[in-house]
XYZ file of C-alpha atoms in Angstrom:
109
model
C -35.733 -70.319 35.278
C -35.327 -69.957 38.983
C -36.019 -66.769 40.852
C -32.043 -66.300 41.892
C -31.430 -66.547 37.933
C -34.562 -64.270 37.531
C -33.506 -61.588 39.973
C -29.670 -62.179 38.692
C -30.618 -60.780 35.507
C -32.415 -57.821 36.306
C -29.534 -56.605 38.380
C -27.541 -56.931 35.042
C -30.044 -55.508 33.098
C -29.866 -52.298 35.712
C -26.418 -52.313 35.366
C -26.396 -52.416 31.602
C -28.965 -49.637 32.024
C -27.430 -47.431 34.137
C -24.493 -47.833 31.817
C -26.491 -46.625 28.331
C -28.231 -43.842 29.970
C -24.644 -42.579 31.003
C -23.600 -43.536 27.304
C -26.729 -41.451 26.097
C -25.301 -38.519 28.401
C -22.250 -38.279 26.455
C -23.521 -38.662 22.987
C -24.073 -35.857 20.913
C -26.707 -35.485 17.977
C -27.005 -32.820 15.787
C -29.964 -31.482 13.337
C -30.411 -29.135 10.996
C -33.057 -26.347 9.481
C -33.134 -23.913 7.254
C -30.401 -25.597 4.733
C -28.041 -25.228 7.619
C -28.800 -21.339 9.244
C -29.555 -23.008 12.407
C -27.817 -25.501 13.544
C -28.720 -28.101 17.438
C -26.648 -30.181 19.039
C -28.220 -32.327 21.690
C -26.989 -35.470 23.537
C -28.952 -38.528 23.668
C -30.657 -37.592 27.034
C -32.548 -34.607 25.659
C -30.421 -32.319 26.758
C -29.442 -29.245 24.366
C -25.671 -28.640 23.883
C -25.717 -25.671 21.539
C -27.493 -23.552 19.425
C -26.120 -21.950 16.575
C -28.061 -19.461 13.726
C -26.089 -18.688 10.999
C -26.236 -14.773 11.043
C -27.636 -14.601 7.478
C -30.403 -16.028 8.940
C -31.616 -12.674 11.604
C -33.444 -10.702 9.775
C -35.794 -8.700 11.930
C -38.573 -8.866 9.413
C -38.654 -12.046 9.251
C -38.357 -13.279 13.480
C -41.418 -15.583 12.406
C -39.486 -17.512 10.475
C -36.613 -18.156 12.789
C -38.305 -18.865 15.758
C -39.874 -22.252 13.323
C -36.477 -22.942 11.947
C -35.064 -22.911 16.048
C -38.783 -25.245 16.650
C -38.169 -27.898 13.633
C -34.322 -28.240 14.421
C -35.060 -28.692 18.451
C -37.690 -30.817 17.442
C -35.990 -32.854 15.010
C -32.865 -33.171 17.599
C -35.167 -34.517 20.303
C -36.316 -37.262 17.660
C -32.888 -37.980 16.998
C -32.063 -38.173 20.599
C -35.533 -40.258 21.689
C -34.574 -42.534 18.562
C -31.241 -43.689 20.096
C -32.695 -43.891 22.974
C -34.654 -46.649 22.097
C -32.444 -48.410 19.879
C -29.739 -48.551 23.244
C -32.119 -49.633 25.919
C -34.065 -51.850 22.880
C -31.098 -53.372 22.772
C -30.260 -54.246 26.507
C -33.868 -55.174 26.714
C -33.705 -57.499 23.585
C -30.861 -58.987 24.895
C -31.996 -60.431 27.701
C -34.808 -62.193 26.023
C -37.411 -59.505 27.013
C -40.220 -58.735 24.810
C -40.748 -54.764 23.773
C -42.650 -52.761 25.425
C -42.660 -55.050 28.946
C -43.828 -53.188 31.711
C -41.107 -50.804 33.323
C -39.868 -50.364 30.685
C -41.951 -48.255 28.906
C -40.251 -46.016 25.864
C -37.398 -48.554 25.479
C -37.921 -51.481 22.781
């Protein structure tokens, strides 16, 4: 492998980059707690879309508990999200014959 055919393919695998991450942009996750009362929507680039809390759910005795169903569903979103992260830029990276976890590009693969 040349350098022209080296530096070829790392354009492409910019470009097919630049493509997921706009991909991950657009795609929504969603996660649950609570059996439901509350209720994230995130896309694949972390970024939080909604929140809903199923009214049954407020009780002001009881703010503890909501505040760790809002934690485990954000948290579970963002696993989601960071999950198909991966499996998108794994993919770009796989398919250019690139081992995981090759420097810059750290988190994908």
């Amino acid at each position: 492998m040349n350098i022209g055919q080296i530096a070829k393919m790392a354009q492409q695998m910019q470009t097919q980059m630049a493509q997921a991450q706009d991909e991950l942009k657009e795609t929504t996750l969603e996660a649950t707690a609570g059996g439901g009362a509350v209720r994230i929507v995130i896309t694949g680039a972390q970024e939080v879309r909604s929140v809903q809390i199923d009214p049954s759910a407020v009780d002001p005795d009881e703010v503890d508990m909501l505040q760790d169903l809002v934690m485990t569903a954000m948290n579970d979103a963002i696993g989601k999200s960071k999950e198909l992260e991966r499996e998108r830029m794994g993919r770009i990276a796989g398919g250019m014959g690139l081992p995981p976890g090759m420097p810059g590009l750290s988190g994908f693969g």
